[in-house]
Amino acid sequence: MGGGDRETRIRSVAIIGAGAAGAMTAAAFKAENYFERIKVFERRSTAGGTWIYDPDPGTPPHVQPGSLPGDIDPPLEIPASLPRITPPSQQERYVRTPVYSSLTTNVPDIVMSFSDLRFAYGPFAPHHVPRQYIENYFSHHKTDSFLELNTTLEDLSRIPPQIHGESDRWKLTLRKYDAVRHVDVWWEEEFDAVVLGNGHYSIPYVPHVPGLAEYIAKFPRRVVHSKVYRSPLVCSNKKVLTIGNSASGHDVTQELISAAHLPVYQSRRSASRWDGDEPPPGIVWKPVIKEYRLDGSIVFEDGTILDDIDTVIYCTGYLPSFPFWNTKANGRPLWDYAAGKLINVYWHTFFQDFPTLAIVGMPRVLTFRGFEYQAIALARLWSKRNAAPLPPIKEQKKWESERAEVRRRERQKFHDVLWDTGETFEWFEGFFKIAGLGTLKGKGRVPPAFGEDLIWAIEHYKKYPEPGKRQPRIVEGEEPDGEWVVLPQRVKDSLAFI
């Protein structure tokens, strides 16, 4: 970070979100025994983040094709003076998660869990296991006292330094729902630094398709996003079309075979690694949709038409949303939706123009384990115990611009960190070099080694194995600590499905 002690002194840290990223960040910062005040603000009533299961998805929000989070998830109006008590907000805030009842993790537990604590069981654990794991992780590290639950960050504004050479501080406007009094309690707090760990699986994205908006208006509730999907039973005997072929699209389409009118139709832009030459029994593959018509028909790019579809489920992912980010006070937006990336970012974690702001959890690479490397390096950096500094701003900008150009050329997302190319190791190693070792007295965590057992698990054991490939098996209890039983023939593959 450079500069003298005044510039880099960070004693209070706010962490936004109590999911896996928030849990690890809290543990890493506590381990430094340096920061005087650490708080974790979570808008749900418990820790767990995107792994919290909401059996009732609520009334599906109106689908808005092509709309961005700024339109779908606008900021709340803040009371003129604070603190203040107001009637509870009725605005849709997309707090429910996209977890469906049969959801399991995508990667083996040995890879997904944090290095100091394994999941209760695996290898592909049901959703309640990671939720309990995250909640227990706060208790395991005695960071549950940092939690401020039922509390939503509604505004994050930069406080410019009053003295030359000092760093920015941050003002947080917070809203807590008081369930006893059924009111919203508003107040403000200030922190030296902020870590964003609020995730990016909240705001569902449905692309613009000719005629779709008019189709939705004429046939309300016929088109939904997979975020509200919980069970195939809601589609019993219905004629269903799913859109998308990622993990959620695959899972939802496969499940619908058990309840929906057959065949289930799946619109795919391209094949996935787990697809064979032909669709599974009960499924018919369709190309990309060309047009929706007001007579209820759906036209595909190959000219084929489907009539009488009862339900269309868009499994098309999510867009990051930061409704709390005060663009006016902070001088710029946080996210560039046209480019699909954070602005002025370095190493997917640090900000070139805001040295006291960081984000944990943006790349979707081995999730929990990736969060661990980010959080530890960040804690070491802000406690001034880092082994290596961040590069000069000029080099950070060069990294950002060159990566953006390469990603555009390769038609890949800016924040996707690839496995097959070795980029994942390069990314982890960068944090390893920044963090260095803990102190002689044990203050601070050390980024974990990425051992051969983890590498083998990633490259061999698949939730969605390739057609014709034999799935390795794990022999429980035959080796100490349930170790992996290594079988021959290594198979490499991308982790793009995460």
Tab-separated table of C-alpha atoms in Angstrom:
chain	number	residue	atom	x	y	z
A	1	MET	CA	0.000	0.000	0.000
A	2	GLY	CA	2.977	2.273	0.438
A	3	GLY	CA	3.230	5.485	2.427
A	4	GLY	CA	3.821	6.077	6.100
A	5	ASP	CA	2.049	4.733	9.144
A	6	ARG	CA	-0.657	7.393	9.045
A	7	GLU	CA	-1.673	6.392	5.516
A	8	THR	CA	-1.963	2.673	6.175
A	9	ARG	CA	-3.388	2.583	9.700
A	10	ILE	CA	-6.533	0.451	9.625
A	11	ARG	CA	-8.046	-0.485	12.966
A	12	SER	CA	-11.756	-0.956	12.238
A	13	VAL	CA	-13.106	-3.179	9.474
A	14	ALA	CA	-16.665	-3.784	8.252
A	15	ILE	CA	-17.379	-7.027	6.424
A	16	ILE	CA	-20.518	-7.100	4.286
A	17	GLY	CA	-22.183	-10.499	4.164
A	18	ALA	CA	-22.032	-13.583	6.406
A	19	GLY	CA	-21.731	-16.218	3.732
A	20	ALA	CA	-18.589	-18.240	3.117
A	21	ALA	CA	-16.599	-15.158	2.056
A	22	GLY	CA	-17.632	-13.236	5.168
A	23	ALA	CA	-16.952	-16.184	7.463
A	24	MET	CA	-13.404	-16.656	6.188
A	25	THR	CA	-12.677	-12.917	6.114
A	26	ALA	CA	-13.778	-12.548	9.733
A	27	ALA	CA	-11.564	-15.477	10.781
A	28	ALA	CA	-8.541	-14.151	8.881
A	29	PHE	CA	-8.848	-10.650	10.308
A	30	LYS	CA	-9.390	-11.907	13.860
A	31	ALA	CA	-6.280	-14.095	13.589
A	32	GLU	CA	-4.107	-11.006	13.124
A	33	ASN	CA	-4.935	-9.823	16.656
A	34	TYR	CA	-4.391	-6.332	15.296
A	35	PHE	CA	-7.774	-4.832	14.448
A	36	GLU	CA	-9.696	-3.148	17.251
A	37	ARG	CA	-13.186	-3.472	15.794
A	38	ILE	CA	-14.499	-6.040	13.292
A	39	LYS	CA	-18.169	-6.277	12.356
A	40	VAL	CA	-19.982	-8.535	9.915
A	41	PHE	CA	-23.263	-7.156	8.606
A	42	GLU	CA	-25.715	-9.770	7.310
A	43	ARG	CA	-29.230	-9.046	6.065
A	44	ARG	CA	-30.543	-12.552	6.796
A	45	SER	CA	-31.341	-13.866	10.270
A	46	THR	CA	-28.463	-16.353	10.185
A	47	ALA	CA	-25.086	-16.861	8.581
A	48	GLY	CA	-24.895	-19.085	5.530
A	49	GLY	CA	-25.146	-16.768	2.543
A	50	THR	CA	-26.332	-18.294	-0.695
A	51	TRP	CA	-26.543	-21.720	0.970
A	52	ILE	CA	-29.516	-20.737	3.130
A	53	TYR	CA	-32.498	-22.736	1.914
A	54	ASP	CA	-35.831	-20.921	1.582
A	55	PRO	CA	-38.496	-23.633	1.097
A	56	ASP	CA	-40.933	-20.928	0.039
A	57	PRO	CA	-39.391	-18.840	-2.745
A	58	GLY	CA	-42.133	-16.256	-2.325
A	59	THR	CA	-44.125	-14.690	-5.111
A	60	PRO	CA	-41.842	-14.669	-8.145
A	61	PRO	CA	-40.711	-11.118	-8.938
A	62	HIS	CA	-41.872	-9.789	-12.287
A	63	VAL	CA	-39.433	-10.929	-14.972
A	64	GLN	CA	-37.831	-7.947	-16.722
A	65	PRO	CA	-35.958	-9.141	-19.828
A	66	GLY	CA	-32.622	-7.456	-20.417
A	67	SER	CA	-32.889	-5.273	-17.300
A	68	LEU	CA	-29.847	-4.571	-15.141
A	69	PRO	CA	-29.676	-4.672	-11.332
A	70	GLY	CA	-29.825	-0.876	-11.133
A	71	ASP	CA	-33.378	-1.079	-12.500
A	72	ILE	CA	-34.428	-4.290	-10.763
A	73	ASP	CA	-32.786	-3.698	-7.375
A	74	PRO	CA	-32.689	0.093	-6.821
A	75	PRO	CA	-31.467	1.600	-3.544
A	76	LEU	CA	-33.951	2.422	-0.814
A	77	GLU	CA	-34.718	6.004	0.045
A	78	ILE	CA	-32.785	6.844	3.201
A	79	PRO	CA	-34.482	8.905	5.937
A	80	ALA	CA	-33.429	12.542	6.023
A	81	SER	CA	-32.003	12.271	9.529
A	82	LEU	CA	-30.503	9.330	11.387
A	83	PRO	CA	-30.912	7.423	13.612
A	84	ARG	CA	-34.550	6.847	12.749
A	85	ILE	CA	-37.290	4.222	13.171
A	86	THR	CA	-39.611	3.722	10.197
A	87	PRO	CA	-42.285	1.272	9.057
A	88	PRO	CA	-40.656	-1.808	7.499
A	89	SER	CA	-39.710	-1.522	3.847
A	90	GLN	CA	-41.934	-3.413	1.421
A	91	GLN	CA	-39.550	-3.153	-1.534
A	92	GLU	CA	-38.379	-6.419	-3.096
A	93	ARG	CA	-34.737	-6.866	-2.109
A	94	TYR	CA	-34.116	-10.343	-3.547
A	95	VAL	CA	-32.974	-11.752	-0.205
A	96	ARG	CA	-34.166	-15.298	-0.872
A	97	THR	CA	-31.540	-17.654	-2.229
A	98	PRO	CA	-31.646	-19.817	-5.388
A	99	VAL	CA	-31.216	-23.101	-3.493
A	100	TYR	CA	-33.572	-25.876	-4.631
A	101	SER	CA	-34.394	-28.829	-2.397
A	102	SER	CA	-32.125	-31.375	-4.135
A	103	LEU	CA	-29.131	-29.055	-4.639
A	104	THR	CA	-25.694	-30.402	-3.764
A	105	THR	CA	-22.240	-28.869	-4.029
A	106	ASN	CA	-20.501	-28.986	-7.415
A	107	VAL	CA	-16.986	-29.825	-6.252
A	108	PRO	CA	-15.715	-32.412	-3.746
A	109	ASP	CA	-15.823	-31.383	-0.100
A	110	ILE	CA	-12.041	-31.723	0.308
A	111	VAL	CA	-11.617	-28.906	-2.211
A	112	MET	CA	-14.576	-26.761	-1.236
A	113	SER	CA	-14.113	-26.587	2.540
A	114	PHE	CA	-11.648	-24.273	4.244
A	115	SER	CA	-8.259	-25.787	5.010
A	116	ASP	CA	-8.680	-25.861	8.797
A	117	LEU	CA	-12.085	-27.552	8.947
A	118	ARG	CA	-13.635	-30.222	6.735
A	119	PHE	CA	-17.301	-30.580	5.838
A	120	ALA	CA	-19.333	-33.028	7.900
A	121	TYR	CA	-19.424	-35.335	4.881
A	122	GLY	CA	-19.174	-35.371	1.137
A	123	PRO	CA	-17.998	-35.604	-1.538
A	124	PHE	CA	-20.923	-33.637	-3.032
A	125	ALA	CA	-22.748	-32.513	0.074
A	126	PRO	CA	-26.446	-31.523	0.175
A	127	HIS	CA	-27.070	-27.816	0.600
A	128	HIS	CA	-27.739	-27.954	4.341
A	129	VAL	CA	-24.152	-29.103	4.975
A	130	PRO	CA	-22.366	-25.977	3.655
A	131	ARG	CA	-25.006	-23.788	5.320
A	132	GLN	CA	-24.391	-25.409	8.704
A	133	TYR	CA	-20.666	-25.383	8.002
A	134	ILE	CA	-20.604	-21.602	7.476
A	135	GLU	CA	-22.648	-20.955	10.598
A	136	ASN	CA	-20.420	-23.298	12.609
A	137	TYR	CA	-17.290	-21.672	11.180
A	138	PHE	CA	-18.198	-18.415	12.893
A	139	SER	CA	-18.589	-20.277	16.181
A	140	HIS	CA	-15.473	-22.389	15.582
A	141	HIS	CA	-13.345	-19.232	15.371
A	142	LYS	CA	-15.413	-17.326	17.941
A	143	THR	CA	-16.247	-14.649	15.396
A	144	ASP	CA	-20.001	-15.009	15.884
A	145	SER	CA	-19.769	-12.038	18.250
A	146	PHE	CA	-18.897	-9.939	15.184
A	147	LEU	CA	-22.259	-10.700	13.561
A	148	GLU	CA	-24.932	-8.041	13.144
A	149	LEU	CA	-27.839	-10.066	11.725
A	150	ASN	CA	-31.047	-8.868	10.066
A	151	THR	CA	-29.032	-5.824	9.044
A	152	THR	CA	-28.823	-4.513	5.493
A	153	LEU	CA	-26.192	-2.105	4.229
A	154	GLU	CA	-28.207	0.578	2.432
A	155	ASP	CA	-25.468	3.086	1.663
A	156	LEU	CA	-21.679	2.956	1.503
A	157	SER	CA	-20.044	6.364	1.131
A	158	ARG	CA	-16.405	7.328	1.066
A	159	ILE	CA	-15.242	9.797	3.735
A	160	PRO	CA	-12.372	11.797	2.214
A	161	PRO	CA	-9.347	12.305	4.496
A	162	GLN	CA	-9.282	15.536	6.464
A	163	ILE	CA	-5.502	15.547	6.719
A	164	HIS	CA	-3.134	15.110	3.795
A	165	GLY	CA	-1.642	11.628	3.736
A	166	GLU	CA	-4.461	9.883	5.568
A	167	SER	CA	-6.578	7.187	3.928
A	168	ASP	CA	-10.247	7.249	3.048
A	169	ARG	CA	-12.668	6.059	5.680
A	170	TRP	CA	-16.200	4.775	5.031
A	171	LYS	CA	-19.663	5.701	6.285
A	172	LEU	CA	-22.183	2.859	6.378
A	173	THR	CA	-25.919	3.542	6.514
A	174	LEU	CA	-27.556	0.459	7.999
A	175	ARG	CA	-31.123	-0.798	8.366
A	176	LYS	CA	-32.094	-3.522	10.844
A	177	TYR	CA	-35.508	-5.110	10.757
A	178	ASP	CA	-36.843	-5.401	14.325
A	179	ALA	CA	-39.150	-8.434	14.171
A	180	VAL	CA	-40.586	-7.793	17.643
A	181	ARG	CA	-41.754	-4.252	16.909
A	182	HIS	CA	-42.140	-4.797	13.133
A	183	VAL	CA	-40.134	-1.690	12.322
A	184	ASP	CA	-36.934	-0.763	10.511
A	185	VAL	CA	-34.209	0.779	12.640
A	186	TRP	CA	-31.799	3.023	10.723
A	187	TRP	CA	-28.383	4.260	11.846
A	188	GLU	CA	-24.855	5.070	10.651
A	189	GLU	CA	-21.411	3.712	11.516
A	190	GLU	CA	-17.927	4.618	10.316
A	191	PHE	CA	-15.033	2.250	9.588
A	192	ASP	CA	-11.445	2.572	8.443
A	193	ALA	CA	-11.916	-0.155	5.828
A	194	VAL	CA	-14.623	-2.288	4.213
A	195	VAL	CA	-14.572	-5.784	2.704
A	196	LEU	CA	-17.431	-6.650	0.354
A	197	GLY	CA	-18.415	-10.304	0.656
A	198	ASN	CA	-22.062	-9.973	-0.337
A	199	GLY	CA	-21.980	-12.524	-3.167
A	200	HIS	CA	-23.521	-12.315	-6.612
A	201	TYR	CA	-26.376	-14.821	-6.787
A	202	SER	CA	-29.223	-12.490	-5.847
A	203	ILE	CA	-30.412	-10.655	-8.952
A	204	PRO	CA	-31.668	-13.080	-11.618
A	205	TYR	CA	-30.832	-12.250	-15.213
A	206	VAL	CA	-33.153	-12.929	-18.136
A	207	PRO	CA	-31.824	-11.824	-21.543
A	208	HIS	CA	-33.771	-9.730	-24.007
A	209	VAL	CA	-35.497	-11.811	-26.692
A	210	PRO	CA	-37.792	-10.348	-29.373
A	211	GLY	CA	-41.378	-10.534	-28.160
A	212	LEU	CA	-40.530	-11.782	-24.660
A	213	ALA	CA	-41.718	-8.686	-22.775
A	214	GLU	CA	-45.049	-8.741	-24.618
A	215	TYR	CA	-45.323	-12.504	-24.074
A	216	ILE	CA	-44.837	-12.024	-20.328
A	217	ALA	CA	-47.473	-9.272	-20.262
A	218	LYS	CA	-50.019	-11.472	-22.019
A	219	PHE	CA	-49.141	-14.671	-20.124
A	220	PRO	CA	-48.191	-13.510	-16.612
A	221	ARG	CA	-46.340	-16.025	-14.407
A	222	ARG	CA	-45.681	-18.312	-17.361
A	223	VAL	CA	-42.037	-17.188	-17.520
A	224	VAL	CA	-39.908	-17.527	-14.366
A	225	HIS	CA	-36.245	-17.633	-13.416
A	226	SER	CA	-34.679	-20.728	-11.863
A	227	LYS	CA	-34.075	-18.730	-8.693
A	228	VAL	CA	-37.667	-19.512	-7.673
A	229	TYR	CA	-37.413	-23.216	-8.580
A	230	ARG	CA	-37.588	-25.572	-5.589
A	231	SER	CA	-39.142	-28.846	-6.746
A	232	PRO	CA	-40.313	-30.487	-9.982
A	233	LEU	CA	-43.729	-31.062	-8.375
A	234	VAL	CA	-44.829	-27.507	-9.177
A	235	CYS	CA	-44.577	-28.481	-12.855
A	236	SER	CA	-46.557	-31.718	-12.565
A	237	ASN	CA	-48.030	-32.650	-15.952
A	238	LYS	CA	-47.039	-29.282	-17.387
A	239	LYS	CA	-45.297	-28.758	-20.695
A	240	VAL	CA	-42.002	-27.105	-19.743
A	241	LEU	CA	-39.191	-25.374	-21.594
A	242	THR	CA	-35.939	-24.636	-19.763
A	243	ILE	CA	-33.392	-22.116	-21.004
A	244	GLY	CA	-29.689	-22.642	-20.315
A	245	ASN	CA	-27.212	-25.468	-19.961
A	246	SER	CA	-25.092	-24.576	-16.953
A	247	ALA	CA	-25.197	-26.581	-13.722
A	248	SER	CA	-28.600	-25.228	-12.666
A	249	GLY	CA	-30.041	-25.707	-16.158
A	250	HIS	CA	-28.787	-29.285	-16.177
A	251	ASP	CA	-30.147	-30.070	-12.703
A	252	VAL	CA	-33.554	-28.479	-13.227
A	253	THR	CA	-34.097	-30.089	-16.636
A	254	GLN	CA	-33.117	-33.547	-15.356
A	255	GLU	CA	-35.401	-33.231	-12.319
A	256	LEU	CA	-38.417	-32.156	-14.347
A	257	ILE	CA	-38.463	-35.528	-16.129
A	258	SER	CA	-39.947	-37.041	-12.964
A	259	ALA	CA	-43.012	-34.784	-12.884
A	260	ALA	CA	-43.520	-32.679	-16.015
A	261	HIS	CA	-45.293	-33.635	-19.222
A	262	LEU	CA	-42.750	-35.382	-21.424
A	263	PRO	CA	-40.670	-34.490	-23.213
A	264	VAL	CA	-39.079	-31.615	-21.302
A	265	TYR	CA	-37.611	-29.146	-23.784
A	266	GLN	CA	-34.231	-27.530	-23.139
A	267	SER	CA	-32.958	-24.557	-25.158
A	268	ARG	CA	-29.135	-24.598	-25.312
A	269	ARG	CA	-26.677	-22.217	-26.920
A	270	SER	CA	-23.936	-24.832	-26.802
A	271	ALA	CA	-23.204	-28.272	-25.410
A	272	SER	CA	-21.763	-28.780	-21.940
A	273	ARG	CA	-18.986	-31.145	-20.927
A	274	TRP	CA	-21.486	-33.592	-19.450
A	275	ASP	CA	-23.624	-33.810	-22.603
A	276	GLY	CA	-23.502	-36.880	-24.829
A	277	ASP	CA	-24.292	-37.003	-28.516
A	278	GLU	CA	-28.008	-37.358	-27.813
A	279	PRO	CA	-30.230	-35.933	-25.078
A	280	PRO	CA	-31.198	-38.202	-22.187
A	281	PRO	CA	-34.555	-39.990	-22.437
A	282	GLY	CA	-37.411	-37.606	-21.713
A	283	ILE	CA	-35.528	-34.477	-22.886
A	284	VAL	CA	-35.543	-32.785	-26.281
A	285	TRP	CA	-32.819	-30.268	-27.067
A	286	LYS	CA	-33.739	-27.058	-28.833
A	287	PRO	CA	-31.529	-24.247	-30.153
A	288	VAL	CA	-31.628	-20.611	-29.021
A	289	ILE	CA	-35.033	-18.911	-29.059
A	290	LYS	CA	-35.538	-16.498	-31.941
A	291	GLU	CA	-38.904	-15.001	-31.034
A	292	TYR	CA	-41.875	-15.164	-28.684
A	293	ARG	CA	-45.296	-14.657	-30.287
A	294	LEU	CA	-48.509	-13.386	-28.771
A	295	ASP	CA	-50.392	-16.490	-29.916
A	296	GLY	CA	-48.310	-18.345	-27.299
A	297	SER	CA	-45.897	-19.979	-29.706
A	298	ILE	CA	-42.109	-19.896	-29.324
A	299	VAL	CA	-39.902	-19.824	-32.421
A	300	PHE	CA	-36.343	-21.176	-32.398
A	301	GLU	CA	-33.375	-20.251	-34.559
A	302	ASP	CA	-33.749	-23.408	-36.626
A	303	GLY	CA	-37.300	-22.402	-37.546
A	304	THR	CA	-39.045	-24.970	-35.339
A	305	ILE	CA	-41.965	-23.863	-33.186
A	306	LEU	CA	-43.370	-24.965	-29.833
A	307	ASP	CA	-47.020	-24.347	-28.958
A	308	ASP	CA	-48.858	-24.616	-25.647
A	309	ILE	CA	-45.850	-24.349	-23.339
A	310	ASP	CA	-47.130	-24.003	-19.779
A	311	THR	CA	-43.914	-22.880	-18.076
A	312	VAL	CA	-40.663	-21.347	-19.283
A	313	ILE	CA	-37.800	-21.521	-16.776
A	314	TYR	CA	-34.782	-19.310	-17.460
A	315	CYS	CA	-31.639	-20.881	-15.972
A	316	THR	CA	-29.510	-17.972	-17.156
A	317	GLY	CA	-27.626	-16.932	-14.062
A	318	TYR	CA	-27.277	-13.724	-12.103
A	319	LEU	CA	-25.720	-10.280	-12.234
A	320	PRO	CA	-23.808	-8.668	-9.354
A	321	SER	CA	-25.757	-5.976	-7.540
A	322	PHE	CA	-24.427	-3.261	-5.267
A	323	PRO	CA	-27.466	-1.061	-4.504
A	324	PHE	CA	-25.667	0.329	-1.459
A	325	TRP	CA	-22.811	1.797	-3.507
A	326	ASN	CA	-23.128	5.607	-3.488
A	327	THR	CA	-21.829	6.507	-6.940
A	328	LYS	CA	-22.099	10.256	-6.323
A	329	ALA	CA	-20.196	10.227	-3.025
A	330	ASN	CA	-17.619	7.733	-4.278
A	331	GLY	CA	-16.977	9.393	-7.614
A	332	ARG	CA	-17.710	6.423	-9.869
A	333	PRO	CA	-19.753	3.223	-10.220
A	334	LEU	CA	-18.401	0.013	-8.727
A	335	TRP	CA	-19.335	-2.338	-11.584
A	336	ASP	CA	-19.237	-1.981	-15.372
A	337	TYR	CA	-22.175	-4.018	-16.714
A	338	ALA	CA	-21.179	-3.544	-20.351
A	339	ALA	CA	-17.731	-5.019	-19.677
A	340	GLY	CA	-18.925	-7.444	-16.998
A	341	LYS	CA	-16.289	-6.459	-14.425
A	342	LEU	CA	-15.389	-4.455	-11.374
A	343	ILE	CA	-13.927	-1.027	-12.160
A	344	ASN	CA	-10.316	-0.185	-11.272
A	345	VAL	CA	-9.789	-3.657	-9.857
A	346	TYR	CA	-6.558	-5.575	-9.329
A	347	TRP	CA	-6.266	-9.327	-8.856
A	348	HIS	CA	-10.102	-9.527	-8.559
A	349	THR	CA	-9.766	-8.301	-4.975
A	350	PHE	CA	-8.122	-4.889	-4.535
A	351	PHE	CA	-9.129	-1.455	-5.859
A	352	GLN	CA	-6.560	0.865	-7.387
A	353	ASP	CA	-8.295	4.054	-6.247
A	354	PHE	CA	-9.735	2.797	-2.931
A	355	PRO	CA	-6.928	1.161	-0.902
A	356	THR	CA	-9.238	0.693	2.109
A	357	LEU	CA	-11.891	-1.168	0.111
A	358	ALA	CA	-11.673	-4.770	-1.098
A	359	ILE	CA	-13.902	-7.579	-2.314
A	360	VAL	CA	-13.735	-11.290	-1.517
A	361	GLY	CA	-15.545	-13.898	-3.577
A	362	MET	CA	-15.869	-12.460	-7.072
A	363	PRO	CA	-14.161	-15.213	-9.141
A	364	ARG	CA	-16.058	-18.502	-9.150
A	365	VAL	CA	-12.984	-20.690	-8.753
A	366	LEU	CA	-13.072	-23.331	-5.988
A	367	THR	CA	-15.154	-20.795	-4.052
A	368	PHE	CA	-14.436	-21.426	-0.348
A	369	ARG	CA	-10.751	-22.219	-0.877
A	370	GLY	CA	-10.359	-19.171	-3.126
A	371	PHE	CA	-11.973	-16.980	-0.468
A	372	GLU	CA	-9.394	-18.245	2.013
A	373	TYR	CA	-6.433	-17.087	-0.072
A	374	GLN	CA	-8.037	-13.694	-0.707
A	375	ALA	CA	-9.017	-13.037	2.899
A	376	ILE	CA	-5.685	-14.046	4.421
A	377	ALA	CA	-3.680	-11.905	2.008
A	378	LEU	CA	-5.993	-8.955	2.631
A	379	ALA	CA	-5.768	-9.301	6.416
A	380	ARG	CA	-1.961	-9.434	6.236
A	381	LEU	CA	-1.882	-6.406	3.976
A	382	TRP	CA	-4.130	-4.228	6.134
A	383	SER	CA	-2.328	-5.228	9.336
A	384	LYS	CA	0.951	-4.195	7.637
A	385	ARG	CA	2.406	-7.688	8.001
A	386	ASN	CA	2.394	-8.550	4.322
A	387	ALA	CA	5.507	-10.199	2.928
A	388	ALA	CA	5.210	-8.429	-0.424
A	389	PRO	CA	3.476	-5.171	-1.394
A	390	LEU	CA	0.923	-4.730	-4.104
A	391	PRO	CA	2.561	-3.589	-7.345
A	392	PRO	CA	2.543	0.129	-8.238
A	393	ILE	CA	-0.756	1.534	-9.499
A	394	LYS	CA	0.676	1.737	-13.023
A	395	GLU	CA	1.249	-2.026	-13.044
A	396	GLN	CA	-2.181	-2.694	-11.543
A	397	LYS	CA	-3.810	-0.687	-14.330
A	398	LYS	CA	-1.745	-2.548	-16.903
A	399	TRP	CA	-2.888	-5.881	-15.482
A	400	GLU	CA	-6.533	-4.778	-15.662
A	401	SER	CA	-6.385	-3.414	-19.212
A	402	GLU	CA	-4.407	-6.343	-20.612
A	403	ARG	CA	-6.698	-8.883	-18.971
A	404	ALA	CA	-9.784	-7.098	-20.285
A	405	GLU	CA	-8.380	-7.169	-23.816
A	406	VAL	CA	-7.395	-10.845	-23.659
A	407	ARG	CA	-10.755	-11.847	-22.201
A	408	ARG	CA	-12.609	-9.952	-24.918
A	409	ARG	CA	-10.517	-11.651	-27.575
A	410	GLU	CA	-11.058	-15.086	-26.052
A	411	ARG	CA	-14.760	-14.428	-25.341
A	412	GLN	CA	-14.344	-15.221	-21.681
A	413	LYS	CA	-15.538	-13.397	-18.604
A	414	PHE	CA	-13.079	-11.013	-16.951
A	415	HIS	CA	-13.462	-12.521	-13.482
A	416	ASP	CA	-13.346	-16.187	-14.502
A	417	VAL	CA	-10.098	-17.763	-13.287
A	418	LEU	CA	-9.293	-20.845	-15.341
A	419	TRP	CA	-8.057	-24.204	-14.087
A	420	ASP	CA	-6.708	-25.986	-17.152
A	421	THR	CA	-4.331	-23.156	-18.090
A	422	GLY	CA	-2.706	-23.060	-14.647
A	423	GLU	CA	-4.198	-19.645	-13.929
A	424	THR	CA	-5.793	-20.841	-10.696
A	425	PHE	CA	-2.388	-21.733	-9.251
A	426	GLU	CA	-0.941	-18.426	-10.399
A	427	TRP	CA	-3.787	-16.588	-8.697
A	428	PHE	CA	-3.437	-18.486	-5.419
A	429	GLU	CA	0.336	-18.101	-5.484
A	430	GLY	CA	-0.022	-14.345	-5.815
A	431	PHE	CA	-1.942	-14.205	-2.540
A	432	PHE	CA	0.535	-16.619	-0.965
A	433	LYS	CA	3.394	-14.238	-1.782
A	434	ILE	CA	1.533	-11.204	-0.443
A	435	ALA	CA	0.577	-12.907	2.825
A	436	GLY	CA	3.833	-14.569	3.771
A	437	LEU	CA	4.073	-16.249	7.162
A	438	GLY	CA	2.357	-15.500	10.444
A	439	THR	CA	4.292	-13.891	13.272
A	440	LEU	CA	6.562	-15.839	15.589
A	441	LYS	CA	3.883	-15.530	18.288
A	442	GLY	CA	1.289	-17.027	15.953
A	443	LYS	CA	-0.543	-13.877	14.894
A	444	GLY	CA	-2.046	-14.169	11.456
A	445	ARG	CA	-2.957	-17.098	9.217
A	446	VAL	CA	-0.848	-18.590	6.457
A	447	PRO	CA	-2.437	-19.437	3.084
A	448	PRO	CA	-2.745	-23.232	2.944
A	449	ALA	CA	-0.760	-25.500	0.664
A	450	PHE	CA	-2.679	-26.778	-2.334
A	451	GLY	CA	-1.812	-30.449	-2.027
A	452	GLU	CA	-1.849	-33.334	-4.447
A	453	ASP	CA	-4.962	-34.784	-2.800
A	454	LEU	CA	-6.910	-31.629	-3.670
A	455	ILE	CA	-5.572	-31.565	-7.219
A	456	TRP	CA	-6.459	-35.214	-7.741
A	457	ALA	CA	-9.992	-34.655	-6.437
A	458	ILE	CA	-10.549	-31.741	-8.815
A	459	GLU	CA	-9.256	-33.551	-11.869
A	460	HIS	CA	-10.830	-36.946	-11.246
A	461	TYR	CA	-13.984	-36.783	-9.201
A	462	LYS	CA	-16.825	-35.045	-11.057
A	463	LYS	CA	-20.387	-34.335	-10.071
A	464	TYR	CA	-21.173	-34.284	-13.785
A	465	PRO	CA	-18.869	-36.936	-15.309
A	466	GLU	CA	-18.276	-37.001	-19.035
A	467	PRO	CA	-20.356	-39.562	-20.952
A	468	GLY	CA	-18.466	-42.838	-21.208
A	469	LYS	CA	-15.958	-41.877	-18.509
A	470	ARG	CA	-15.744	-44.074	-15.462
A	471	GLN	CA	-16.385	-42.177	-12.247
A	472	PRO	CA	-13.708	-42.872	-9.608
A	473	ARG	CA	-15.006	-44.036	-6.291
A	474	ILE	CA	-14.056	-42.976	-2.805
A	475	VAL	CA	-13.610	-45.757	-0.311
A	476	GLU	CA	-14.781	-44.446	3.047
A	477	GLY	CA	-12.925	-45.642	6.116
A	478	GLU	CA	-10.295	-47.755	4.346
A	479	GLU	CA	-7.629	-45.104	4.713
A	480	PRO	CA	-6.842	-42.786	7.641
A	481	ASP	CA	-9.122	-39.692	7.685
A	482	GLY	CA	-11.100	-40.923	4.674
A	483	GLU	CA	-8.323	-40.213	2.179
A	484	TRP	CA	-8.884	-40.370	-1.568
A	485	VAL	CA	-8.206	-43.723	-3.214
A	486	VAL	CA	-6.258	-42.778	-6.353
A	487	LEU	CA	-7.129	-44.680	-9.509
A	488	PRO	CA	-5.105	-44.505	-12.746
A	489	GLN	CA	-5.789	-42.370	-15.823
A	490	ARG	CA	-5.867	-38.683	-15.018
A	491	VAL	CA	-8.576	-36.633	-16.682
A	492	LYS	CA	-8.220	-32.858	-16.851
A	493	ASP	CA	-11.172	-30.563	-17.212
A	494	SER	CA	-12.228	-26.971	-16.689
A	495	LEU	CA	-14.101	-25.787	-13.593
A	496	ALA	CA	-16.296	-23.478	-15.666
A	497	PHE	CA	-19.453	-25.179	-14.401
A	498	ILE	CA	-18.954	-23.801	-10.866
